Coordinates of C-alpha atoms and ligand atoms in Angstrom, one line a residue:
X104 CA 57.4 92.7 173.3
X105 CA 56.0 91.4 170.0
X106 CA 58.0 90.9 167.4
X107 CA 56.0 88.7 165.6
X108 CA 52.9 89.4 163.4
X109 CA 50.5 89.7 166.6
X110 CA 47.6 86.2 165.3
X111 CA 44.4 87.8 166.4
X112 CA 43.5 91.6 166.2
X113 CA 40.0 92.7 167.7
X114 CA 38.7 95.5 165.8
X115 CA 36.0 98.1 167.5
X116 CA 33.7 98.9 164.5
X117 CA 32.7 97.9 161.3
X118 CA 33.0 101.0 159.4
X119 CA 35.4 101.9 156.7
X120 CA 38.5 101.5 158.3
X121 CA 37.6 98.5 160.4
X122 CA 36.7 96.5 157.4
X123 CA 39.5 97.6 155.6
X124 CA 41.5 97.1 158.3
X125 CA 40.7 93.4 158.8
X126 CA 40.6 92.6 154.7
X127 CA 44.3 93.9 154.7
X128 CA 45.1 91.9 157.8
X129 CA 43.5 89.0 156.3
X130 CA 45.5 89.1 153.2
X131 CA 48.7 88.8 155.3
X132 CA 47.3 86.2 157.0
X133 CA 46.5 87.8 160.5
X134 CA 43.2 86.9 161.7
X135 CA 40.8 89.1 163.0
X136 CA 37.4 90.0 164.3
X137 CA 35.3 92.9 164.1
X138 CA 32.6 94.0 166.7
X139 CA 29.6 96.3 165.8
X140 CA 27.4 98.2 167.9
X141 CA 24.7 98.3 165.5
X142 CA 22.5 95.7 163.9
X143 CA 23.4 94.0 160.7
X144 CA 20.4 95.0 158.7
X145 CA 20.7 99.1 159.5
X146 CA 21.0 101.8 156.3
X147 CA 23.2 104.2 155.6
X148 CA 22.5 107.1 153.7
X149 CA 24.3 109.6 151.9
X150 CA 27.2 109.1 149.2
X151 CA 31.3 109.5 149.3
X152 CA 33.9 111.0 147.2
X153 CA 36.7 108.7 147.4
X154 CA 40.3 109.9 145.3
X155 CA 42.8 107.9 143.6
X156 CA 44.7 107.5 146.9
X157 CA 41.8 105.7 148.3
X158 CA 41.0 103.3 145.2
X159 CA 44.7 102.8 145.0
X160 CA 43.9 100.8 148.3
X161 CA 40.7 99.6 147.1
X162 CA 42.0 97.8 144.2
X163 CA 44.5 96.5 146.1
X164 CA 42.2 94.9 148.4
X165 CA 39.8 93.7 145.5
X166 CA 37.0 96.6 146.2
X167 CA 37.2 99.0 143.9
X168 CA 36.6 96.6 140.6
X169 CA 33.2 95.9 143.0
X170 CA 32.0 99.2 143.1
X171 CA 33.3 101.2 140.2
X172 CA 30.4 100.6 138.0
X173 CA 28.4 101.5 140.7
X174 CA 29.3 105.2 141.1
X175 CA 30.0 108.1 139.3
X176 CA 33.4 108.3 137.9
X177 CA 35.0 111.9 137.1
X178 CA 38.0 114.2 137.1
X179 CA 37.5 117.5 137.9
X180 CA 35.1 120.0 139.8
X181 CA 34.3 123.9 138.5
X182 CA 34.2 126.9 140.6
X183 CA 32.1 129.4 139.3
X184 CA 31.9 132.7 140.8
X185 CA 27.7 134.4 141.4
X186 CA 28.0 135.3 137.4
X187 CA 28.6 131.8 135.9
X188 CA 32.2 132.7 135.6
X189 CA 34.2 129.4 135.7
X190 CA 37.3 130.9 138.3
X191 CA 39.1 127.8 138.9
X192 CA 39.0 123.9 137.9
X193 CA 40.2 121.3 140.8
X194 CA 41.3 117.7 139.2
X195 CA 40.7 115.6 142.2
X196 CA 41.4 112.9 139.9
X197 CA 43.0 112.5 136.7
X198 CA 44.0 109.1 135.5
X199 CA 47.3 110.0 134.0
X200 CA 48.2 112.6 136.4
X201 CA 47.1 110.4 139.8
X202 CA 46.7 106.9 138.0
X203 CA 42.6 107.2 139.0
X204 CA 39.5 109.1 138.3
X205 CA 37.4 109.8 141.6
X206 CA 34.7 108.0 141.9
X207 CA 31.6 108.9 143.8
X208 CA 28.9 106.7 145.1
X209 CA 26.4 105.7 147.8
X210 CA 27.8 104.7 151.5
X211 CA 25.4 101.7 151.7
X212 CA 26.8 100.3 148.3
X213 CA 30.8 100.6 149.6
X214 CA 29.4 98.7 153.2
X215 CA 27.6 96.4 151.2
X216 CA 30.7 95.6 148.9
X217 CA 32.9 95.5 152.0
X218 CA 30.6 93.1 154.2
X219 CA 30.7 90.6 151.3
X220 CA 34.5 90.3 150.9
X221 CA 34.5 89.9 155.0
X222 CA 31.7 87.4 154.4
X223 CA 33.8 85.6 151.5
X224 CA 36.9 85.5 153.1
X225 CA 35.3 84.2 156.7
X226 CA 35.9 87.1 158.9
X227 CA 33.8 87.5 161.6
X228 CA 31.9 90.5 162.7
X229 CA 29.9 90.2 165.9
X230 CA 27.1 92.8 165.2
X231 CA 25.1 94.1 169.0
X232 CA 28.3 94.3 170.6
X233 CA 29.3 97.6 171.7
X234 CA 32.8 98.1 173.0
X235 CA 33.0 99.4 176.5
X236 CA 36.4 99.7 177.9
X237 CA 40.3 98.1 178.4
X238 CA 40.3 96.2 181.4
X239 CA 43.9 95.0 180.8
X240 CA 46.9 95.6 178.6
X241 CA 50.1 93.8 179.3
X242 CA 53.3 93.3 176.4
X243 CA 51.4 90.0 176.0
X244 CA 47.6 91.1 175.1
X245 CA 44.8 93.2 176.3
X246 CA 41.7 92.4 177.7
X247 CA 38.3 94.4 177.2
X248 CA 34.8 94.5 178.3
X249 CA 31.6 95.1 176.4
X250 CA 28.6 97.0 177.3
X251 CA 26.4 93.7 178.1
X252 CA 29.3 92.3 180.5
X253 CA 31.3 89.8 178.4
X254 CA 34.7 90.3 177.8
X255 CA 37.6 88.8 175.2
X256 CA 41.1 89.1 175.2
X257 CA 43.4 89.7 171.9
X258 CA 46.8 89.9 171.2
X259 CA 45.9 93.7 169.9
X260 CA 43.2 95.9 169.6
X261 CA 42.4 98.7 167.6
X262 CA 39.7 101.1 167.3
X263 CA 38.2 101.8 164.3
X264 CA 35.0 103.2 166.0
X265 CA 34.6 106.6 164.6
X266 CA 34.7 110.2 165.5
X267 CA 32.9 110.2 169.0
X268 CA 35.5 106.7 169.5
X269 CA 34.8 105.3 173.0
X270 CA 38.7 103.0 172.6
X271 CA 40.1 106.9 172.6
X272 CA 39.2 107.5 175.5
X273 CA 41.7 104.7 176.6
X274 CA 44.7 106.0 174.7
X275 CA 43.7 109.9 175.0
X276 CA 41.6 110.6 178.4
X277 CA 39.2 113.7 178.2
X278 CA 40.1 114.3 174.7
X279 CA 36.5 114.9 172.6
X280 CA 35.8 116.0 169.4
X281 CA 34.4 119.8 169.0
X282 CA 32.0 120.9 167.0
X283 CA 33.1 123.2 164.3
X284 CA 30.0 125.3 164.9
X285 CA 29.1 124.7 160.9
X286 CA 26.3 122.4 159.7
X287 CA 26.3 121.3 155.8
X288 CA 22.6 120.3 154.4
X289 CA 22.5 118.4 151.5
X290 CA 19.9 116.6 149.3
X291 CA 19.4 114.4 146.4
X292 CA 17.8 116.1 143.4
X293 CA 17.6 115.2 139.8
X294 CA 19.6 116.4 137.6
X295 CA 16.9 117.1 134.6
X296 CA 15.3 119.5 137.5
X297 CA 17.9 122.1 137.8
X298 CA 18.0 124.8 135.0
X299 CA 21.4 125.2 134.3
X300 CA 22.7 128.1 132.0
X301 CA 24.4 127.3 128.8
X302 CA 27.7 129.0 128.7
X303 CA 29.8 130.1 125.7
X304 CA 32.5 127.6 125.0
X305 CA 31.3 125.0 127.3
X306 CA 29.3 121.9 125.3
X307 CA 28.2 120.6 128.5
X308 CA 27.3 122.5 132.2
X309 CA 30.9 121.6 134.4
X310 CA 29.8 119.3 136.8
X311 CA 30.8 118.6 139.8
X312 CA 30.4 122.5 140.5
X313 CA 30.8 124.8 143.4
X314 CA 29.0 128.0 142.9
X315 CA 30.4 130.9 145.3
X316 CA 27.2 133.1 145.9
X317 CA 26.5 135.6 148.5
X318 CA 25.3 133.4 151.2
X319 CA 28.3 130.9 150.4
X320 CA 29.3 128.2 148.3
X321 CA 26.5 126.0 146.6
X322 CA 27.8 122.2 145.7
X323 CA 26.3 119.9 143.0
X324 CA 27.7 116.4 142.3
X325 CA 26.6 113.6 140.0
X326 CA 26.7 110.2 142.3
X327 CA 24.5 107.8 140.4
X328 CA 26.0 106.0 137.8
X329 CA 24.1 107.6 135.1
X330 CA 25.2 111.0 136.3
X331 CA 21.2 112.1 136.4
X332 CA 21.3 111.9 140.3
X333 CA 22.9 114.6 141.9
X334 CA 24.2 115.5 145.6
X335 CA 23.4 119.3 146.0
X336 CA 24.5 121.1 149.1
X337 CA 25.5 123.6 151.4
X338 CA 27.3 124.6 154.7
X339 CA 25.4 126.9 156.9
X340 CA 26.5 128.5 160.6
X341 CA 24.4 126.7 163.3
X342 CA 24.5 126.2 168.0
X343 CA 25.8 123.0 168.7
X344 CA 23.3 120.4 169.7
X345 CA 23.1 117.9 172.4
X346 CA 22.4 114.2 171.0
X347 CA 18.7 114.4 171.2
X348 CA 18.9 117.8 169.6
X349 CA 20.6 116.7 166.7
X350 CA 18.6 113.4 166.5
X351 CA 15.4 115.9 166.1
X352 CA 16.9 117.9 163.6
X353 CA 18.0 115.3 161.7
X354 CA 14.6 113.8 161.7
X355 CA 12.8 117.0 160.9
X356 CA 12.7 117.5 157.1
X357 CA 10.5 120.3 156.7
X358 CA 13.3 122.4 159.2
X359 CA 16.2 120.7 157.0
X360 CA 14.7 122.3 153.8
X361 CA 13.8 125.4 155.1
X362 CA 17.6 125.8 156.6
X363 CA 19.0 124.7 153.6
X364 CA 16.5 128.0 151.4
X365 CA 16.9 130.2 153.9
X366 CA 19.1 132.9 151.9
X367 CA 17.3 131.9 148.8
X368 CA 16.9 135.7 147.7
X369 CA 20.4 135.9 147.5
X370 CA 21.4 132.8 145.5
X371 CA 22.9 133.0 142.0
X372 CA 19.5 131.5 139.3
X373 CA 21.6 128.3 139.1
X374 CA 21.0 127.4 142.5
X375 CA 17.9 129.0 142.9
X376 CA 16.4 126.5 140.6
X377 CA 18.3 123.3 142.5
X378 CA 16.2 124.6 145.8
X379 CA 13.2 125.0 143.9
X380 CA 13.6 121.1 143.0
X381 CA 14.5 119.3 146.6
X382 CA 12.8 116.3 147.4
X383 CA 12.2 117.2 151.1
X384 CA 12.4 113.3 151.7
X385 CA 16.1 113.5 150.8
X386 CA 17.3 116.2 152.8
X387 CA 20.2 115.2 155.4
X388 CA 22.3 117.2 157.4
X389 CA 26.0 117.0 158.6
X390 CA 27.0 118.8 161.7
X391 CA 31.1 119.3 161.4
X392 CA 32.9 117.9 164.6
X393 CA 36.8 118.2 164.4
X394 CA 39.4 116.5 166.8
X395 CA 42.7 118.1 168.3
X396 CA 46.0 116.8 167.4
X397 CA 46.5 113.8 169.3
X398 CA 49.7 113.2 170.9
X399 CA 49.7 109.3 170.3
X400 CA 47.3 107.3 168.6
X401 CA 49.4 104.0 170.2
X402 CA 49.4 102.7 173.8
X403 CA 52.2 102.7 176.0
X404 CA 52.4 99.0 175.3
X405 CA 51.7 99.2 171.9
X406 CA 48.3 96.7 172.3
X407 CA 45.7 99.2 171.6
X408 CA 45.9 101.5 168.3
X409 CA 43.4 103.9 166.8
X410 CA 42.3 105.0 163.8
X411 CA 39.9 106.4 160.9
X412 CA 37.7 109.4 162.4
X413 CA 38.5 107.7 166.0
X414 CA 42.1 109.1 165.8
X415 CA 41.9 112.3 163.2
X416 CA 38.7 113.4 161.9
X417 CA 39.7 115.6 159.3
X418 CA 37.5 118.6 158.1
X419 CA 35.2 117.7 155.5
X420 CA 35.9 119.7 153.0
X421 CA 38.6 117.8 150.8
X422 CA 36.6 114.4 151.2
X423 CA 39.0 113.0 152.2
X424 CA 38.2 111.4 155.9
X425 CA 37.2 108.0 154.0
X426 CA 40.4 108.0 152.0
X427 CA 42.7 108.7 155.2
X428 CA 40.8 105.7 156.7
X429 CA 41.5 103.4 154.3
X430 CA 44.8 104.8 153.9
X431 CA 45.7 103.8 157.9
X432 CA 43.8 100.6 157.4
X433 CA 46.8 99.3 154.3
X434 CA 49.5 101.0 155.6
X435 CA 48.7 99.6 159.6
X436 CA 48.3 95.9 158.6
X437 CA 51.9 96.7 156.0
X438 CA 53.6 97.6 159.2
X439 CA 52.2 94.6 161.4
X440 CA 52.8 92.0 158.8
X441 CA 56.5 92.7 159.0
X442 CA 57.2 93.2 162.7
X443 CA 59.6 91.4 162.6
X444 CA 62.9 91.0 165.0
X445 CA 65.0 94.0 164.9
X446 CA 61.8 96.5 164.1
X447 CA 59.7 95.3 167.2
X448 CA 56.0 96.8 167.7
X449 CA 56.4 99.9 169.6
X450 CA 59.5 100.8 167.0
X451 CA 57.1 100.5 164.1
X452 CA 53.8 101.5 165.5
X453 CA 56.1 104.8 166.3
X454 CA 57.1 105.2 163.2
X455 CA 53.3 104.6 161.7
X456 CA 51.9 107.4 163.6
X457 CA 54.5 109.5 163.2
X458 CA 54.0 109.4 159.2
X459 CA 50.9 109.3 159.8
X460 CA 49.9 112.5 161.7
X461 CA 52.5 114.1 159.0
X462 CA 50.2 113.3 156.5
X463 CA 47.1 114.1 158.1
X464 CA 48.9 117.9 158.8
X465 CA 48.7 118.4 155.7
X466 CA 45.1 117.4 154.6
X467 CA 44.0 119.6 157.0
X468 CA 46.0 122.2 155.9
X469 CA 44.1 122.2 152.3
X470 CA 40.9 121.5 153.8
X471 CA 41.2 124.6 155.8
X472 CA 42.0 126.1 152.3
X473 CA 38.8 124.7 150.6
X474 CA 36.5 125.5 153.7
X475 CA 37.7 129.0 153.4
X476 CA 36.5 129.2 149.8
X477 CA 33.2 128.2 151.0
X478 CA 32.7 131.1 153.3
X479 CA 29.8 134.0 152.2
X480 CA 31.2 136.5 150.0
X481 CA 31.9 139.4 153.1
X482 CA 34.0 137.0 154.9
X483 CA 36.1 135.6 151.8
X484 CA 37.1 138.8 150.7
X485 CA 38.6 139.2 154.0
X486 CA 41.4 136.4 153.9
X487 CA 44.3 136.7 151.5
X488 CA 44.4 135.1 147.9
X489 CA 46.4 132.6 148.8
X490 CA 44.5 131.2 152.3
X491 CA 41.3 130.8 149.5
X492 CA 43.2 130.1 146.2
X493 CA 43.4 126.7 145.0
X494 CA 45.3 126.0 141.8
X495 CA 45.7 122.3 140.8
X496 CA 47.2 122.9 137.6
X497 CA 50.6 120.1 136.5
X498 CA 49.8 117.8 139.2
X499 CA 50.6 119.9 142.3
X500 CA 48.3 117.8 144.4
X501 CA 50.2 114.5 143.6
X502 CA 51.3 114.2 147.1
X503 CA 47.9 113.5 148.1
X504 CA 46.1 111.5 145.0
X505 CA 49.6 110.1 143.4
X506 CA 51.9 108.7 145.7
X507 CA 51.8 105.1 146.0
X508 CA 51.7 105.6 150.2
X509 CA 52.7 101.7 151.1
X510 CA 55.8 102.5 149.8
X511 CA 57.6 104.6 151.8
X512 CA 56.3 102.2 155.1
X513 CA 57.8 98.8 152.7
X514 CA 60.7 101.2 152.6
X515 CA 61.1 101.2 156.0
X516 CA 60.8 97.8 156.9
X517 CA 63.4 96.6 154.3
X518 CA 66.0 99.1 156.1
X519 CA 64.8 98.1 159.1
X520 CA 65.5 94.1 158.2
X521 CA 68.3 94.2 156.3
X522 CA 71.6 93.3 157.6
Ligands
FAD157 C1 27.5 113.0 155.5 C2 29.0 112.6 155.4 C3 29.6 112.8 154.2 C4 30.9 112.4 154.0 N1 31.5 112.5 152.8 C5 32.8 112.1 152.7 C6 33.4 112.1 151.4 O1 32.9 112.6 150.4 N2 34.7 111.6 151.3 C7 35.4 111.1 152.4 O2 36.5 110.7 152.2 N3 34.8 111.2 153.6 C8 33.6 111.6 153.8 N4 33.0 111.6 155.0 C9 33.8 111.2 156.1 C10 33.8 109.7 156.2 O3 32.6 109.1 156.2 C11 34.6 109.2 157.5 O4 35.8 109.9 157.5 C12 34.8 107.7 157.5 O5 33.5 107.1 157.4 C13 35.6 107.3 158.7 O6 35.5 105.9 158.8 P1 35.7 105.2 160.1 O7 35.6 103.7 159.8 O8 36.9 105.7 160.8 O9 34.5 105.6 161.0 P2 32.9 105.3 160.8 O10 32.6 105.2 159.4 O11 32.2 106.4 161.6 O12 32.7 103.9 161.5 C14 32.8 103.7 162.9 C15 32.0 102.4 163.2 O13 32.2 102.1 164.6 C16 31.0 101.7 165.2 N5 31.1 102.0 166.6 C17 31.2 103.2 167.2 N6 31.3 103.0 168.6 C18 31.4 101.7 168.8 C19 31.5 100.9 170.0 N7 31.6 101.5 171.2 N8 31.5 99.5 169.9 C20 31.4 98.9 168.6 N9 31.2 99.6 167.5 C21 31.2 101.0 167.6 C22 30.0 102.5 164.5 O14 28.7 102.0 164.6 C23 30.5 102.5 163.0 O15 30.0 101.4 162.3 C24 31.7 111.9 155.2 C25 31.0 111.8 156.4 C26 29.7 112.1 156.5 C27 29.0 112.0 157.9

């Protein structure tokens, strides 16, 4: 059984939670390496929100003083009814309430950031390599196979590869993730293109906004620095797609746009004008896969962990699936760096999951509370104030963007270790 920090972890994936994961291990002195399917050079498009909770993390691991001049920093999001009517404003960050703004910014720009601090601090990340399967686990390592025949052995490994995670398939056999049978569309437009109405009392339009129409909810968000660029989308109802099928789709722009106007008629003005301004070129679309509660997220032996998306791919709606990733990442390589004696790896990995999956429960209970306020109109009035009601106001959501969530894991491991 290891009760020692384990000296080399292989991570499966290069995404979010596997670089965080190996810059957190890396500060505590565990070495890793990371292996990527794709190629070194590849784009990613599209932009994040990321809440205090995550930059909490990210300043912790020197990333967020990278980035944060590179995004769009802001507090709070409007919810306007079809009329203009502001019904509810949602702090998703407040700097005295949660210690942080949110910030929002490009994907490519938080890889980028990411890649360089591995590249600084000597990790390696094998790029081409794409995981295949355990061939071994024993209490003293595991041993795994990639797709072009090699293999490596590590004293743990942990899979970091996303939502459709092949490592899962190790820890949870047969266990998929389902398609939520909703696609969002979104697109880049500029800001100077959308006719927004001037409202009494308000200097300024409130932006980020959600506008509740008739066809459903209609999101615009700054995400360039300036503010002038701004994410604009919507979630539509749409048959799940085999690979290909969504590989078309996401290639076909004209069908992308013309999805995304389809109930144009029955828009509020606001948005009508945002759709009248799409640059087809930046339409992308998002098709909504969800994972069942996994029992475990740990092997028997405690050599294999997941994950990021691989283990809990929250709904989208709260933005919150990078911060939970980063939030596994820190509070994973807190637990590993102090296995010590008399908390040994399967205690703590236990006890990591467990708190984990708690906390997960409960983004997806609010996400399932903001998805429900995106419904169209005939199917909101349907569900009960308080299954689409979100109020914000003192702080409530402190939980999720205030709590400093290494501590109650440090807290742990002190009991644990004391005498
Ligand atoms: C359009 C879009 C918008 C989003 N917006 C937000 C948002 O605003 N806020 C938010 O918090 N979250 C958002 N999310 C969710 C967020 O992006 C994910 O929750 C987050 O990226 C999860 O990180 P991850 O590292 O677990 O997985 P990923 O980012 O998916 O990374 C997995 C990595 O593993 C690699 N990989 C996969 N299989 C293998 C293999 N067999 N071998 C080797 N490598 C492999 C992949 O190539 C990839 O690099 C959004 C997601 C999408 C798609």
């Amino acid at each position: 059984m290891l009760q020692t920090p384990p000296k080399n972890v292989a991570i499966i994936g290069a995404g979010l939670a596997g670089m965080c994961l190996a810059i957190e291990l890396h500060k505590r002195s565990i070495q890793s390496t990371i292996y990527e399917l794709r190629n070194p050079t590849r784009l990613t498009a599209g932009a994040l929100m990321l809440s205090p909770n995550a930059i909490r993390i990210m300043e912790d691991i020197g990333l967020y003083r990278r980035v944060k001049d590179q995004g769009y920093l802001f507090e709070s999001i409007a919810f306007k009814d079809a009329d203009e009517k502001t019904t509810g404003v949602y702090y998703l960050g407040h700097e005295k309430l949660y210690g942080y703004q949110c910030l929002r910014l490009h994907r490519q720009v938080l890889l980028d950031e990411l890649k360089d601090i591995l590249q600084e601090t000597n990790i390696p990340i094998v790029y081409g390599k794409k995981f295949s399967s355990i061939i071994s686990e024993t209490s003293e390592s595991v041993t795994f196979s990639f797709e072009d025949g090699t293999t490596a052995t590590a004293d743990m490994l942990t899979g970091a590869d996303g939502i459709h995670s092949t490592v899962r398939r190790y820890i949870a056999p047969g266990t998929t993730a389902n398609f939520s049978g909703l696609l969002a569309l979104t697109c880049a437009l500029q800001k100077k293109d959308v006719r927004f109405p001037s409202i009494e009392g308000e200097d300024e339009y409130h932006l980020p906004v959600a506008i509740n129409g008739k066809p459903g909810q209609f999101v615009m968000a700054p995400q360039s620095t300036d503010g002038e660029e701004l994410l604009a989308g919507t979630q539509i109802p749409y048959p799940e797609q085999d690979r290909a099928g969504w590989a078309r789709l996401a290639a076909d722009k004209d069908e992308l746009l013309r999805l995304m106007r389809k109930d144009y008629e029955r828009w509020p003005e606001t948005v009508k004008s945002a759709l009248d301004s799409v640059p087809k070129e930046s339409m992308f679309d998002w098709p909504f896969y969800t994972m069942p509660k996994l029992r475990s997220w740990v092997s028997a032996e405690g050599r294999v962990v997941i994950l990021g998306d691989a283990a809990h791919a929250v709904p989208p709606a709260a933005g919150q699936g990078a911060s939970q990733a980063f939030e596994d990442a820190h509070t994973l390589a807190m637990l590993l760096e102090r296995v010590l004696e008399k908390a040994g790896l399967q205690d703590a990995l236990r006890f990591w999951n467990d708190k984990r999956q708690k906390r997960i429960d409960e983004v997806v209970k609010l996400t399932l509370k903001i998805n429900n306020m995106r419904l169209p109109q005939e199917q909101r009035e349907k569900l009960a104030e308080e299954d689409i009601s979100l109020s914000d106001e003192g702080g409530q959501l402190a939980w999720l963007y205030g709590v400093d969530i290494g501590r109650e894991f440090s807290d742990w491991v002190e009991e644990r270790t004391a005498n």
